[in-house]
Amino acid sequence: MVPKPDKHNSSTEDEEIYGILDKPNIRHVQFGLNKRFATWYGSNVYFGRNKRTLGFKESNNEHTAKQSPTEKKFEDQYWIDTLYVCEYCFKYTDDEAELIAHECFCRYKNKPPGRIKYRSPEYTIRRVKGSKHEVFCQCLCLFTKLFLDNKSVYFKVKHFEFYIVYENNSTVPMAFFSKDLYSYHQNNLACILVFPPYQRRRLGTLLIEFSYTLSRCQGLISGPEVPLSPFGLIGYLKFWSFSIVWQLTEGNLKDVAQVTLKDLSEATGFRINDIIQALKYLDCLSDSEIRLNIIRSWARRNKVSHGFMIKDEYLLLDD
């Protein structure tokens, strides 16, 4: 979203703005009633001036000066042991009983926010506008900061859209990407996260594909906001490579004698710089020409002929 500040040069004021901490300060997240996992990064944005009190509780005068045994036990690093987060709306508390009570009546338990933009036999992707569901999107951004170290937008979400994937017949979010509606470079993705309980299910690939599908429908050559995180770059290199190889072995460029970078860009919807990165990743360039024997070998190993996850017949992009 906004550029990641330099940790080595950032001041205390910067840390107050961006929520940057050197290490995790929340030991665990309980996501819903039965999913519990460790955080990856720290964030002070959940907290008030007292670093042992969630901000909304401090503002409601619920804080007591006396530390709990749990707080004392983890005071060297962790500000609280467990953050309890609603798996439907991302509202949060440090009290398990409050989470249990909330989830019984959460407004999104039976119907998630937003409009359906894609529905396959397995997954549904909903578009949620920050301008319409502001609190939901703010809470989602706060949660995301615990797992992305370059996530910096929390409250100013009105000019963002969020595309959230659900398993069919479920109202629990599994992954999402956000998109800045006023991106100067017309980026098709600002940040992306697959929540820890749902990783290794190719949901990141699904969402990356969908972001390019949206760009294609708008007639745009586009790509993600940079710089990408190390994990994000790996995911994109794999997707860019797969798409380029598919175009060269199965798609519109299959029978083209000499393929240019412009040809690849028009066929894939990728920016030329991203295509160059992918070709280097594939290690298929020789004297500025693409070595098709390497491309074909890569295609066989990675089952490129099976095609993409996003299927046009399941798109619902009328508005």
PDB file of C-alpha atoms in Angstrom:
ATOM      1  CA  MET A   1       0.000   0.000   0.000  1.00  0.00           C
ATOM      2  CA  VAL A   2       2.136   2.944   1.148  1.00  0.00           C
ATOM      3  CA  PRO A   3       5.898   2.407   0.814  1.00  0.00           C
ATOM      4  CA  LYS A   4       7.536   0.577   3.678  1.00  0.00           C
ATOM      5  CA  PRO A   5       9.559   2.993   5.835  1.00  0.00           C
ATOM      6  CA  ASP A   6      13.228   2.368   6.517  1.00  0.00           C
ATOM      7  CA  LYS A   7      13.382   0.618   9.892  1.00  0.00           C
ATOM      8  CA  HIS A   8      16.921   1.786  10.538  1.00  0.00           C
ATOM      9  CA  ASN A   9      16.099   5.458  10.046  1.00  0.00           C
ATOM     10  CA  SER A  10      12.525   5.584  11.298  1.00  0.00           C
ATOM     11  CA  SER A  11      11.861   7.695  14.355  1.00  0.00           C
ATOM     12  CA  THR A  12       9.627   6.951  17.308  1.00  0.00           C
ATOM     13  CA  GLU A  13       6.986   9.048  15.580  1.00  0.00           C
ATOM     14  CA  ASP A  14       7.252   6.847  12.471  1.00  0.00           C
ATOM     15  CA  GLU A  15       6.760   3.782  14.626  1.00  0.00           C
ATOM     16  CA  GLU A  16       3.625   5.321  16.108  1.00  0.00           C
ATOM     17  CA  ILE A  17       2.290   5.903  12.591  1.00  0.00           C
ATOM     18  CA  TYR A  18       3.210   2.624  10.955  1.00  0.00           C
ATOM     19  CA  GLY A  19       3.024   0.237  13.893  1.00  0.00           C
ATOM     20  CA  ILE A  20       6.509  -1.142  13.242  1.00  0.00           C
ATOM     21  CA  LEU A  21       8.108  -3.310  15.904  1.00  0.00           C
ATOM     22  CA  ASP A  22      11.287  -5.375  15.770  1.00  0.00           C
ATOM     23  CA  LYS A  23       9.581  -8.596  16.873  1.00  0.00           C
ATOM     24  CA  PRO A  24       6.106 -10.002  17.570  1.00  0.00           C
ATOM     25  CA  ASN A  25       4.383  -8.470  20.582  1.00  0.00           C
ATOM     26  CA  ILE A  26       1.272 -10.694  20.510  1.00  0.00           C
ATOM     27  CA  ARG A  27       2.122 -14.312  21.248  1.00  0.00           C
ATOM     28  CA  HIS A  28      -0.881 -16.038  19.651  1.00  0.00           C
ATOM     29  CA  VAL A  29      -4.003 -15.295  17.669  1.00  0.00           C
ATOM     30  CA  GLN A  30      -7.126 -17.308  18.254  1.00  0.00           C
ATOM     31  CA  PHE A  31      -9.052 -16.994  15.010  1.00  0.00           C
ATOM     32  CA  GLY A  32     -12.605 -17.985  15.785  1.00  0.00           C
ATOM     33  CA  LEU A  33     -13.276 -20.623  18.412  1.00  0.00           C
ATOM     34  CA  ASN A  34     -10.944 -23.404  17.275  1.00  0.00           C
ATOM     35  CA  LYS A  35      -8.008 -22.016  15.268  1.00  0.00           C
ATOM     36  CA  ARG A  36      -4.953 -20.840  17.193  1.00  0.00           C
ATOM     37  CA  PHE A  37      -1.559 -19.895  15.765  1.00  0.00           C
ATOM     38  CA  ALA A  38       1.490 -17.721  16.404  1.00  0.00           C
ATOM     39  CA  THR A  39       1.901 -14.251  14.934  1.00  0.00           C
ATOM     40  CA  TRP A  40       4.783 -13.501  12.566  1.00  0.00           C
ATOM     41  CA  TYR A  41       5.320  -9.762  13.099  1.00  0.00           C
ATOM     42  CA  GLY A  42       4.671  -7.160  15.754  1.00  0.00           C
ATOM     43  CA  SER A  43       2.222  -4.277  15.657  1.00  0.00           C
ATOM     44  CA  ASN A  44       1.496  -1.548  18.180  1.00  0.00           C
ATOM     45  CA  VAL A  45      -1.618  -0.378  16.356  1.00  0.00           C
ATOM     46  CA  TYR A  46      -3.941  -2.631  18.357  1.00  0.00           C
ATOM     47  CA  PHE A  47      -2.817  -0.974  21.579  1.00  0.00           C
ATOM     48  CA  GLY A  48      -3.338   2.264  23.441  1.00  0.00           C
ATOM     49  CA  ARG A  49      -0.651   4.328  25.121  1.00  0.00           C
ATOM     50  CA  ASN A  50      -0.414   1.647  27.768  1.00  0.00           C
ATOM     51  CA  LYS A  51       1.267  -1.178  25.883  1.00  0.00           C
ATOM     52  CA  ARG A  52      -0.594  -3.851  27.830  1.00  0.00           C
ATOM     53  CA  THR A  53      -4.059  -2.558  26.925  1.00  0.00           C
ATOM     54  CA  LEU A  54      -5.971  -2.790  23.655  1.00  0.00           C
ATOM     55  CA  GLY A  55      -6.736   0.689  22.388  1.00  0.00           C
ATOM     56  CA  PHE A  56     -10.516   0.410  22.396  1.00  0.00           C
ATOM     57  CA  LYS A  57     -10.497  -0.798  26.006  1.00  0.00           C
ATOM     58  CA  GLU A  58      -8.210   2.004  27.120  1.00  0.00           C
ATOM     59  CA  SER A  59     -10.502   4.553  25.481  1.00  0.00           C
ATOM     60  CA  ASN A  60     -13.468   2.908  27.226  1.00  0.00           C
ATOM     61  CA  ASN A  61     -11.655   3.171  30.590  1.00  0.00           C
ATOM     62  CA  GLU A  62     -11.622  -0.606  31.002  1.00  0.00           C
ATOM     63  CA  HIS A  63      -7.917  -0.721  31.844  1.00  0.00           C
ATOM     64  CA  THR A  64      -6.749  -1.426  35.350  1.00  0.00           C
ATOM     65  CA  ALA A  65      -3.249  -0.571  36.445  1.00  0.00           C
ATOM     66  CA  LYS A  66      -2.591  -4.033  37.844  1.00  0.00           C
ATOM     67  CA  GLN A  67      -1.037  -6.471  35.390  1.00  0.00           C
ATOM     68  CA  SER A  68      -2.492  -9.919  35.020  1.00  0.00           C
ATOM     69  CA  PRO A  69      -0.272 -12.988  35.639  1.00  0.00           C
ATOM     70  CA  THR A  70      -0.264 -13.642  31.894  1.00  0.00           C
ATOM     71  CA  GLU A  71       1.003 -10.133  31.171  1.00  0.00           C
ATOM     72  CA  LYS A  72       3.770 -10.454  33.751  1.00  0.00           C
ATOM     73  CA  LYS A  73       4.859 -13.795  32.370  1.00  0.00           C
ATOM     74  CA  PHE A  74       5.369 -12.448  28.856  1.00  0.00           C
ATOM     75  CA  GLU A  75       6.367  -8.863  29.622  1.00  0.00           C
ATOM     76  CA  ASP A  76       9.894  -9.305  28.220  1.00  0.00           C
ATOM     77  CA  GLN A  77       8.535  -9.522  24.673  1.00  0.00           C
ATOM     78  CA  TYR A  78       4.793 -10.022  24.455  1.00  0.00           C
ATOM     79  CA  TRP A  79       2.314  -7.325  25.346  1.00  0.00           C
ATOM     80  CA  ILE A  80      -0.513  -9.861  25.514  1.00  0.00           C
ATOM     81  CA  ASP A  81      -0.503 -13.637  25.244  1.00  0.00           C
ATOM     82  CA  THR A  82      -3.564 -14.152  23.029  1.00  0.00           C
ATOM     83  CA  LEU A  83      -5.543 -11.869  20.742  1.00  0.00           C
ATOM     84  CA  TYR A  84      -9.022 -13.275  20.112  1.00  0.00           C
ATOM     85  CA  VAL A  85     -10.236 -12.418  16.600  1.00  0.00           C
ATOM     86  CA  CYS A  86     -13.658 -13.059  15.104  1.00  0.00           C
ATOM     87  CA  GLU A  87     -13.208 -15.274  12.052  1.00  0.00           C
ATOM     88  CA  TYR A  88     -16.149 -13.595  10.301  1.00  0.00           C
ATOM     89  CA  CYS A  89     -15.514  -9.861  10.792  1.00  0.00           C
ATOM     90  CA  PHE A  90     -11.991  -9.582  12.342  1.00  0.00           C
ATOM     91  CA  LYS A  91     -13.166  -7.680  15.409  1.00  0.00           C
ATOM     92  CA  TYR A  92     -10.886  -8.451  18.310  1.00  0.00           C
ATOM     93  CA  THR A  93     -10.532  -8.630  22.076  1.00  0.00           C
ATOM     94  CA  ASP A  94      -8.198 -10.001  24.730  1.00  0.00           C
ATOM     95  CA  ASP A  95     -11.053 -11.839  26.462  1.00  0.00           C
ATOM     96  CA  GLU A  96     -12.098 -15.268  25.173  1.00  0.00           C
ATOM     97  CA  ALA A  97     -15.563 -14.959  26.708  1.00  0.00           C
ATOM     98  CA  GLU A  98     -16.142 -11.754  24.745  1.00  0.00           C
ATOM     99  CA  LEU A  99     -15.195 -13.504  21.503  1.00  0.00           C
ATOM    100  CA  ILE A 100     -17.559 -16.401  22.221  1.00  0.00           C
ATOM    101  CA  ALA A 101     -20.411 -13.999  22.956  1.00  0.00           C
ATOM    102  CA  HIS A 102     -19.685 -11.894  19.872  1.00  0.00           C
ATOM    103  CA  GLU A 103     -19.473 -14.801  17.421  1.00  0.00           C
ATOM    104  CA  CYS A 104     -22.946 -15.975  18.404  1.00  0.00           C
ATOM    105  CA  PHE A 105     -24.381 -12.752  17.004  1.00  0.00           C
ATOM    106  CA  CYS A 106     -21.785 -11.537  14.474  1.00  0.00           C
ATOM    107  CA  ARG A 107     -23.605  -9.872  11.601  1.00  0.00           C
ATOM    108  CA  TYR A 108     -21.362 -11.586   9.034  1.00  0.00           C
ATOM    109  CA  LYS A 109     -21.706 -15.109  10.416  1.00  0.00           C
ATOM    110  CA  ASN A 110     -24.565 -15.930   8.068  1.00  0.00           C
ATOM    111  CA  LYS A 111     -23.911 -13.475   5.235  1.00  0.00           C
ATOM    112  CA  PRO A 112     -20.440 -12.054   4.457  1.00  0.00           C
ATOM    113  CA  PRO A 113     -20.064  -8.457   3.275  1.00  0.00           C
ATOM    114  CA  GLY A 114     -19.634  -7.405  -0.326  1.00  0.00           C
ATOM    115  CA  ARG A 115     -20.746  -8.701  -3.699  1.00  0.00           C
ATOM    116  CA  ILE A 116     -19.848 -12.001  -5.324  1.00  0.00           C
ATOM    117  CA  LYS A 117     -17.491 -11.524  -8.286  1.00  0.00           C
ATOM    118  CA  TYR A 118     -16.491 -15.145  -8.837  1.00  0.00           C
ATOM    119  CA  ARG A 119     -18.139 -18.419  -7.900  1.00  0.00           C
ATOM    120  CA  SER A 120     -16.671 -21.767  -8.908  1.00  0.00           C
ATOM    121  CA  PRO A 121     -17.764 -25.172  -7.611  1.00  0.00           C
ATOM    122  CA  GLU A 122     -15.130 -24.793  -4.883  1.00  0.00           C
ATOM    123  CA  TYR A 123     -14.530 -21.114  -4.078  1.00  0.00           C
ATOM    124  CA  THR A 124     -16.307 -17.766  -3.959  1.00  0.00           C
ATOM    125  CA  ILE A 125     -14.537 -14.401  -4.260  1.00  0.00           C
ATOM    126  CA  ARG A 126     -16.329 -11.348  -2.885  1.00  0.00           C
ATOM    127  CA  ARG A 127     -15.520  -7.705  -3.536  1.00  0.00           C
ATOM    128  CA  VAL A 128     -15.770  -5.627  -0.380  1.00  0.00           C
ATOM    129  CA  LYS A 129     -15.525  -1.854  -0.752  1.00  0.00           C
ATOM    130  CA  GLY A 130     -13.645  -0.017   1.961  1.00  0.00           C
ATOM    131  CA  SER A 131     -15.951   2.948   1.497  1.00  0.00           C
ATOM    132  CA  LYS A 132     -19.018   0.827   2.282  1.00  0.00           C
ATOM    133  CA  HIS A 133     -17.704  -1.619   4.897  1.00  0.00           C
ATOM    134  CA  GLU A 134     -15.145   0.586   6.592  1.00  0.00           C
ATOM    135  CA  VAL A 135     -14.925  -1.077  10.023  1.00  0.00           C
ATOM    136  CA  PHE A 136     -14.704  -4.575   8.529  1.00  0.00           C
ATOM    137  CA  CYS A 137     -11.853  -3.506   6.239  1.00  0.00           C
ATOM    138  CA  GLN A 138     -10.035  -1.645   9.017  1.00  0.00           C
ATOM    139  CA  CYS A 139     -10.145  -4.719  11.249  1.00  0.00           C
ATOM    140  CA  LEU A 140      -8.963  -6.886   8.345  1.00  0.00           C
ATOM    141  CA  CYS A 141      -5.991  -4.552   7.811  1.00  0.00           C
ATOM    142  CA  LEU A 142      -5.084  -4.628  11.500  1.00  0.00           C
ATOM    143  CA  PHE A 143      -5.139  -8.431  11.461  1.00  0.00           C
ATOM    144  CA  THR A 144      -3.043  -8.537   8.292  1.00  0.00           C
ATOM    145  CA  LYS A 145      -0.234  -6.527   9.898  1.00  0.00           C
ATOM    146  CA  LEU A 146       0.498  -9.465  12.205  1.00  0.00           C
ATOM    147  CA  PHE A 147       1.516 -11.533   9.151  1.00  0.00           C
ATOM    148  CA  LEU A 148       2.922  -8.988   6.671  1.00  0.00           C
ATOM    149  CA  ASP A 149       5.870  -6.833   7.686  1.00  0.00           C
ATOM    150  CA  ASN A 150       5.322  -4.293   4.890  1.00  0.00           C
ATOM    151  CA  LYS A 151       1.646  -3.680   5.607  1.00  0.00           C
ATOM    152  CA  SER A 152       1.122  -0.036   6.581  1.00  0.00           C
ATOM    153  CA  VAL A 153      -2.474   1.039   5.918  1.00  0.00           C
ATOM    154  CA  TYR A 154      -4.928   0.474   8.749  1.00  0.00           C
ATOM    155  CA  PHE A 155      -7.651   3.078   8.907  1.00  0.00           C
ATOM    156  CA  LYS A 156      -7.766   4.982   5.588  1.00  0.00           C
ATOM    157  CA  VAL A 157      -9.436   2.211   3.627  1.00  0.00           C
ATOM    158  CA  LYS A 158     -12.104   4.126   1.713  1.00  0.00           C
ATOM    159  CA  HIS A 159     -10.185   4.171  -1.578  1.00  0.00           C
ATOM    160  CA  PHE A 160      -9.410   0.448  -1.446  1.00  0.00           C
ATOM    161  CA  GLU A 161     -11.322  -2.605  -2.574  1.00  0.00           C
ATOM    162  CA  PHE A 162     -10.771  -5.977  -0.935  1.00  0.00           C
ATOM    163  CA  TYR A 163     -11.262  -9.253  -2.778  1.00  0.00           C
ATOM    164  CA  ILE A 164     -11.837 -12.021  -0.253  1.00  0.00           C
ATOM    165  CA  VAL A 165     -11.982 -15.743  -0.968  1.00  0.00           C
ATOM    166  CA  TYR A 166     -14.369 -18.086   0.825  1.00  0.00           C
ATOM    167  CA  GLU A 167     -14.888 -21.781   0.511  1.00  0.00           C
ATOM    168  CA  ASN A 168     -18.340 -22.451  -0.881  1.00  0.00           C
ATOM    169  CA  ASN A 169     -20.945 -23.038   1.831  1.00  0.00           C
ATOM    170  CA  SER A 170     -18.743 -21.176   4.333  1.00  0.00           C
ATOM    171  CA  THR A 171     -18.732 -17.591   5.592  1.00  0.00           C
ATOM    172  CA  VAL A 172     -15.173 -17.697   6.978  1.00  0.00           C
ATOM    173  CA  PRO A 173     -12.597 -15.636   5.014  1.00  0.00           C
ATOM    174  CA  MET A 174      -9.535 -17.625   3.958  1.00  0.00           C
ATOM    175  CA  ALA A 175      -7.404 -15.130   2.019  1.00  0.00           C
ATOM    176  CA  PHE A 176      -7.647 -11.744   0.334  1.00  0.00           C
ATOM    177  CA  PHE A 177      -5.960  -9.113  -1.751  1.00  0.00           C
ATOM    178  CA  SER A 178      -6.519  -5.384  -1.710  1.00  0.00           C
ATOM    179  CA  LYS A 179      -6.538  -2.962  -4.615  1.00  0.00           C
ATOM    180  CA  ASP A 180      -5.924   0.788  -4.519  1.00  0.00           C
ATOM    181  CA  LEU A 181      -8.589   2.432  -6.669  1.00  0.00           C
ATOM    182  CA  TYR A 182      -6.435   5.533  -7.171  1.00  0.00           C
ATOM    183  CA  SER A 183      -3.107   3.862  -7.893  1.00  0.00           C
ATOM    184  CA  TYR A 184      -0.947   6.181 -10.013  1.00  0.00           C
ATOM    185  CA  HIS A 185       0.661   3.182 -11.729  1.00  0.00           C
ATOM    186  CA  GLN A 186      -2.661   1.340 -12.132  1.00  0.00           C
ATOM    187  CA  ASN A 187      -1.483  -1.516  -9.926  1.00  0.00           C
ATOM    188  CA  ASN A 188      -3.913  -4.406  -9.808  1.00  0.00           C
ATOM    189  CA  LEU A 189      -2.929  -5.497  -6.295  1.00  0.00           C
ATOM    190  CA  ALA A 190      -1.708  -3.651  -3.204  1.00  0.00           C
ATOM    191  CA  CYS A 191      -1.203  -6.504  -0.753  1.00  0.00           C
ATOM    192  CA  ILE A 192      -2.141 -10.171  -0.535  1.00  0.00           C
ATOM    193  CA  LEU A 193      -2.354 -12.609   2.347  1.00  0.00           C
ATOM    194  CA  VAL A 194      -3.474 -16.187   2.806  1.00  0.00           C
ATOM    195  CA  PHE A 195      -4.369 -16.617   6.467  1.00  0.00           C
ATOM    196  CA  PRO A 196      -2.179 -19.179   8.272  1.00  0.00           C
ATOM    197  CA  PRO A 197      -4.822 -21.939   8.680  1.00  0.00           C
ATOM    198  CA  TYR A 198      -5.489 -21.975   4.923  1.00  0.00           C
ATOM    199  CA  GLN A 199      -2.028 -21.959   3.392  1.00  0.00           C
ATOM    200  CA  ARG A 200      -0.703 -24.559   0.928  1.00  0.00           C
ATOM    201  CA  ARG A 201      -4.034 -24.658  -0.879  1.00  0.00           C
ATOM    202  CA  ARG A 202      -2.980 -22.478  -3.850  1.00  0.00           C
ATOM    203  CA  LEU A 203      -5.252 -19.667  -2.700  1.00  0.00           C
ATOM    204  CA  GLY A 204      -2.502 -17.124  -3.349  1.00  0.00           C
ATOM    205  CA  THR A 205      -2.294 -18.280  -6.959  1.00  0.00           C
ATOM    206  CA  LEU A 206      -6.075 -18.103  -7.245  1.00  0.00           C
ATOM    207  CA  LEU A 207      -6.119 -14.483  -6.087  1.00  0.00           C
ATOM    208  CA  ILE A 208      -3.147 -13.413  -8.217  1.00  0.00           C
ATOM    209  CA  GLU A 209      -4.857 -14.913 -11.261  1.00  0.00           C
ATOM    210  CA  PHE A 210      -8.056 -13.105 -10.361  1.00  0.00           C
ATOM    211  CA  SER A 211      -6.252  -9.756 -10.033  1.00  0.00           C
ATOM    212  CA  TYR A 212      -4.946 -10.128 -13.588  1.00  0.00           C
ATOM    213  CA  THR A 213      -8.380 -11.219 -14.783  1.00  0.00           C
ATOM    214  CA  LEU A 214      -9.786  -7.931 -13.490  1.00  0.00           C
ATOM    215  CA  SER A 215      -7.030  -6.015 -15.305  1.00  0.00           C
ATOM    216  CA  ARG A 216      -7.659  -7.933 -18.515  1.00  0.00           C
ATOM    217  CA  CYS A 217     -11.362  -7.096 -18.369  1.00  0.00           C
ATOM    218  CA  GLN A 218     -10.382  -3.420 -18.070  1.00  0.00           C
ATOM    219  CA  GLY A 219      -7.938  -3.680 -20.966  1.00  0.00           C
ATOM    220  CA  LEU A 220      -4.944  -2.893 -18.750  1.00  0.00           C
ATOM    221  CA  ILE A 221      -1.342  -4.067 -18.696  1.00  0.00           C
ATOM    222  CA  SER A 222      -0.806  -4.176 -14.967  1.00  0.00           C
ATOM    223  CA  GLY A 223       0.844  -5.811 -11.989  1.00  0.00           C
ATOM    224  CA  PRO A 224       1.282  -5.664  -8.223  1.00  0.00           C
ATOM    225  CA  GLU A 225       2.489  -2.765  -6.158  1.00  0.00           C
ATOM    226  CA  VAL A 226       6.231  -2.908  -5.556  1.00  0.00           C
ATOM    227  CA  PRO A 227       8.426  -3.689  -3.761  1.00  0.00           C
ATOM    228  CA  LEU A 228       7.135  -7.202  -3.210  1.00  0.00           C
ATOM    229  CA  SER A 229       7.959  -9.082  -0.043  1.00  0.00           C
ATOM    230  CA  PRO A 230      10.374 -12.027  -0.499  1.00  0.00           C
ATOM    231  CA  PHE A 231       7.503 -14.522  -0.217  1.00  0.00           C
ATOM    232  CA  GLY A 232       5.350 -12.396  -2.501  1.00  0.00           C
ATOM    233  CA  LEU A 233       8.078 -12.266  -5.144  1.00  0.00           C
ATOM    234  CA  ILE A 234       8.420 -16.052  -5.126  1.00  0.00           C
ATOM    235  CA  GLY A 235       4.676 -16.450  -5.628  1.00  0.00           C
ATOM    236  CA  TYR A 236       4.612 -13.967  -8.479  1.00  0.00           C
ATOM    237  CA  LEU A 237       7.661 -15.444 -10.220  1.00  0.00           C
ATOM    238  CA  LYS A 238       5.960 -18.831 -10.250  1.00  0.00           C
ATOM    239  CA  PHE A 239       2.721 -17.375 -11.602  1.00  0.00           C
ATOM    240  CA  TRP A 240       4.415 -15.179 -14.221  1.00  0.00           C
ATOM    241  CA  SER A 241       6.524 -18.136 -15.343  1.00  0.00           C
ATOM    242  CA  PHE A 242       3.528 -20.451 -15.575  1.00  0.00           C
ATOM    243  CA  SER A 243       1.549 -17.920 -17.614  1.00  0.00           C
ATOM    244  CA  ILE A 244       4.406 -17.163 -20.011  1.00  0.00           C
ATOM    245  CA  VAL A 245       5.143 -20.845 -20.563  1.00  0.00           C
ATOM    246  CA  TRP A 246       1.437 -21.547 -21.140  1.00  0.00           C
ATOM    247  CA  GLN A 247       1.246 -18.821 -23.790  1.00  0.00           C
ATOM    248  CA  LEU A 248       4.328 -20.219 -25.545  1.00  0.00           C
ATOM    249  CA  THR A 249       3.243 -23.871 -25.443  1.00  0.00           C
ATOM    250  CA  GLU A 250      -0.564 -23.861 -25.321  1.00  0.00           C
ATOM    251  CA  GLY A 251      -1.782 -20.327 -25.956  1.00  0.00           C
ATOM    252  CA  ASN A 252      -1.819 -17.591 -28.578  1.00  0.00           C
ATOM    253  CA  LEU A 253       1.967 -17.564 -29.050  1.00  0.00           C
ATOM    254  CA  LYS A 254       2.337 -21.296 -29.595  1.00  0.00           C
ATOM    255  CA  ASP A 255       2.949 -21.006 -33.346  1.00  0.00           C
ATOM    256  CA  VAL A 256       4.680 -17.604 -33.429  1.00  0.00           C
ATOM    257  CA  ALA A 257       8.192 -17.928 -34.879  1.00  0.00           C
ATOM    258  CA  GLN A 258       9.813 -15.002 -33.060  1.00  0.00           C
ATOM    259  CA  VAL A 259       8.217 -13.768 -29.865  1.00  0.00           C
ATOM    260  CA  THR A 260       8.969 -10.275 -28.550  1.00  0.00           C
ATOM    261  CA  LEU A 261       8.567  -8.893 -25.046  1.00  0.00           C
ATOM    262  CA  LYS A 262       5.681  -6.811 -26.360  1.00  0.00           C
ATOM    263  CA  ASP A 263       4.012  -9.976 -27.675  1.00  0.00           C
ATOM    264  CA  LEU A 264       4.326 -11.597 -24.257  1.00  0.00           C
ATOM    265  CA  SER A 265       3.035  -8.485 -22.509  1.00  0.00           C
ATOM    266  CA  GLU A 266      -0.042  -8.263 -24.723  1.00  0.00           C
ATOM    267  CA  ALA A 267      -0.760 -11.985 -24.394  1.00  0.00           C
ATOM    268  CA  THR A 268      -0.362 -12.173 -20.611  1.00  0.00           C
ATOM    269  CA  GLY A 269      -1.296  -8.667 -19.440  1.00  0.00           C
ATOM    270  CA  PHE A 270       2.041  -8.482 -17.576  1.00  0.00           C
ATOM    271  CA  ARG A 271       4.367  -5.509 -17.434  1.00  0.00           C
ATOM    272  CA  ILE A 272       7.556  -5.966 -19.435  1.00  0.00           C
ATOM    273  CA  ASN A 273       9.787  -5.649 -16.358  1.00  0.00           C
ATOM    274  CA  ASP A 274       7.869  -8.492 -14.726  1.00  0.00           C
ATOM    275  CA  ILE A 275       8.239 -10.616 -17.864  1.00  0.00           C
ATOM    276  CA  ILE A 276      12.003 -10.055 -17.858  1.00  0.00           C
ATOM    277  CA  GLN A 277      12.180 -11.153 -14.208  1.00  0.00           C
ATOM    278  CA  ALA A 278      10.236 -14.309 -15.029  1.00  0.00           C
ATOM    279  CA  LEU A 279      12.390 -15.175 -18.055  1.00  0.00           C
ATOM    280  CA  LYS A 280      15.498 -14.843 -15.896  1.00  0.00           C
ATOM    281  CA  TYR A 281      13.845 -17.039 -13.271  1.00  0.00           C
ATOM    282  CA  LEU A 282      13.151 -19.642 -15.975  1.00  0.00           C
ATOM    283  CA  ASP A 283      16.791 -19.348 -17.117  1.00  0.00           C
ATOM    284  CA  CYS A 284      15.624 -19.656 -20.714  1.00  0.00           C
ATOM    285  CA  LEU A 285      17.355 -16.691 -22.380  1.00  0.00           C
ATOM    286  CA  SER A 286      20.279 -17.139 -24.758  1.00  0.00           C
ATOM    287  CA  ASP A 287      21.590 -14.193 -26.785  1.00  0.00           C
ATOM    288  CA  SER A 288      18.301 -12.374 -26.114  1.00  0.00           C
ATOM    289  CA  GLU A 289      16.283 -15.271 -27.544  1.00  0.00           C
ATOM    290  CA  ILE A 290      13.973 -17.633 -25.670  1.00  0.00           C
ATOM    291  CA  ARG A 291      15.205 -21.232 -25.639  1.00  0.00           C
ATOM    292  CA  LEU A 292      12.049 -23.183 -26.398  1.00  0.00           C
ATOM    293  CA  ASN A 293      13.540 -26.510 -25.322  1.00  0.00           C
ATOM    294  CA  ILE A 294      13.803 -25.172 -21.757  1.00  0.00           C
ATOM    295  CA  ILE A 295      10.273 -23.783 -21.974  1.00  0.00           C
ATOM    296  CA  ARG A 296       8.839 -27.121 -23.119  1.00  0.00           C
ATOM    297  CA  SER A 297      10.706 -29.028 -20.427  1.00  0.00           C
ATOM    298  CA  TRP A 298       9.427 -26.614 -17.746  1.00  0.00           C
ATOM    299  CA  ALA A 299       5.900 -26.984 -19.123  1.00  0.00           C
ATOM    300  CA  ARG A 300       5.999 -30.770 -18.748  1.00  0.00           C
ATOM    301  CA  ARG A 301       7.420 -30.677 -15.214  1.00  0.00           C
ATOM    302  CA  ASN A 302       4.852 -28.143 -14.020  1.00  0.00           C
ATOM    303  CA  LYS A 303       1.818 -29.566 -15.848  1.00  0.00           C
ATOM    304  CA  VAL A 304       1.175 -26.320 -17.687  1.00  0.00           C
ATOM    305  CA  SER A 305      -1.271 -28.021 -20.039  1.00  0.00           C
ATOM    306  CA  HIS A 306      -3.733 -28.297 -17.132  1.00  0.00           C
ATOM    307  CA  GLY A 307      -4.323 -24.552 -17.439  1.00  0.00           C
ATOM    308  CA  PHE A 308      -5.331 -21.904 -14.926  1.00  0.00           C
ATOM    309  CA  MET A 309      -7.382 -21.924 -11.734  1.00  0.00           C
ATOM    310  CA  ILE A 310      -9.686 -19.030 -12.693  1.00  0.00           C
ATOM    311  CA  LYS A 311     -12.307 -20.081 -15.238  1.00  0.00           C
ATOM    312  CA  ASP A 312     -14.114 -17.403 -17.234  1.00  0.00           C
ATOM    313  CA  GLU A 313     -17.468 -19.168 -16.969  1.00  0.00           C
ATOM    314  CA  TYR A 314     -17.527 -18.537 -13.212  1.00  0.00           C
ATOM    315  CA  LEU A 315     -16.866 -14.784 -13.424  1.00  0.00           C
ATOM    316  CA  LEU A 316     -19.574 -12.379 -12.245  1.00  0.00           C
ATOM    317  CA  LEU A 317     -18.138  -9.017 -13.278  1.00  0.00           C
ATOM    318  CA  ASP A 318     -21.150  -7.229 -14.719  1.00  0.00           C
ATOM    319  CA  ASP A 319     -20.762  -4.141 -12.501  1.00  0.00           C
TER     320      ASP A 319
END
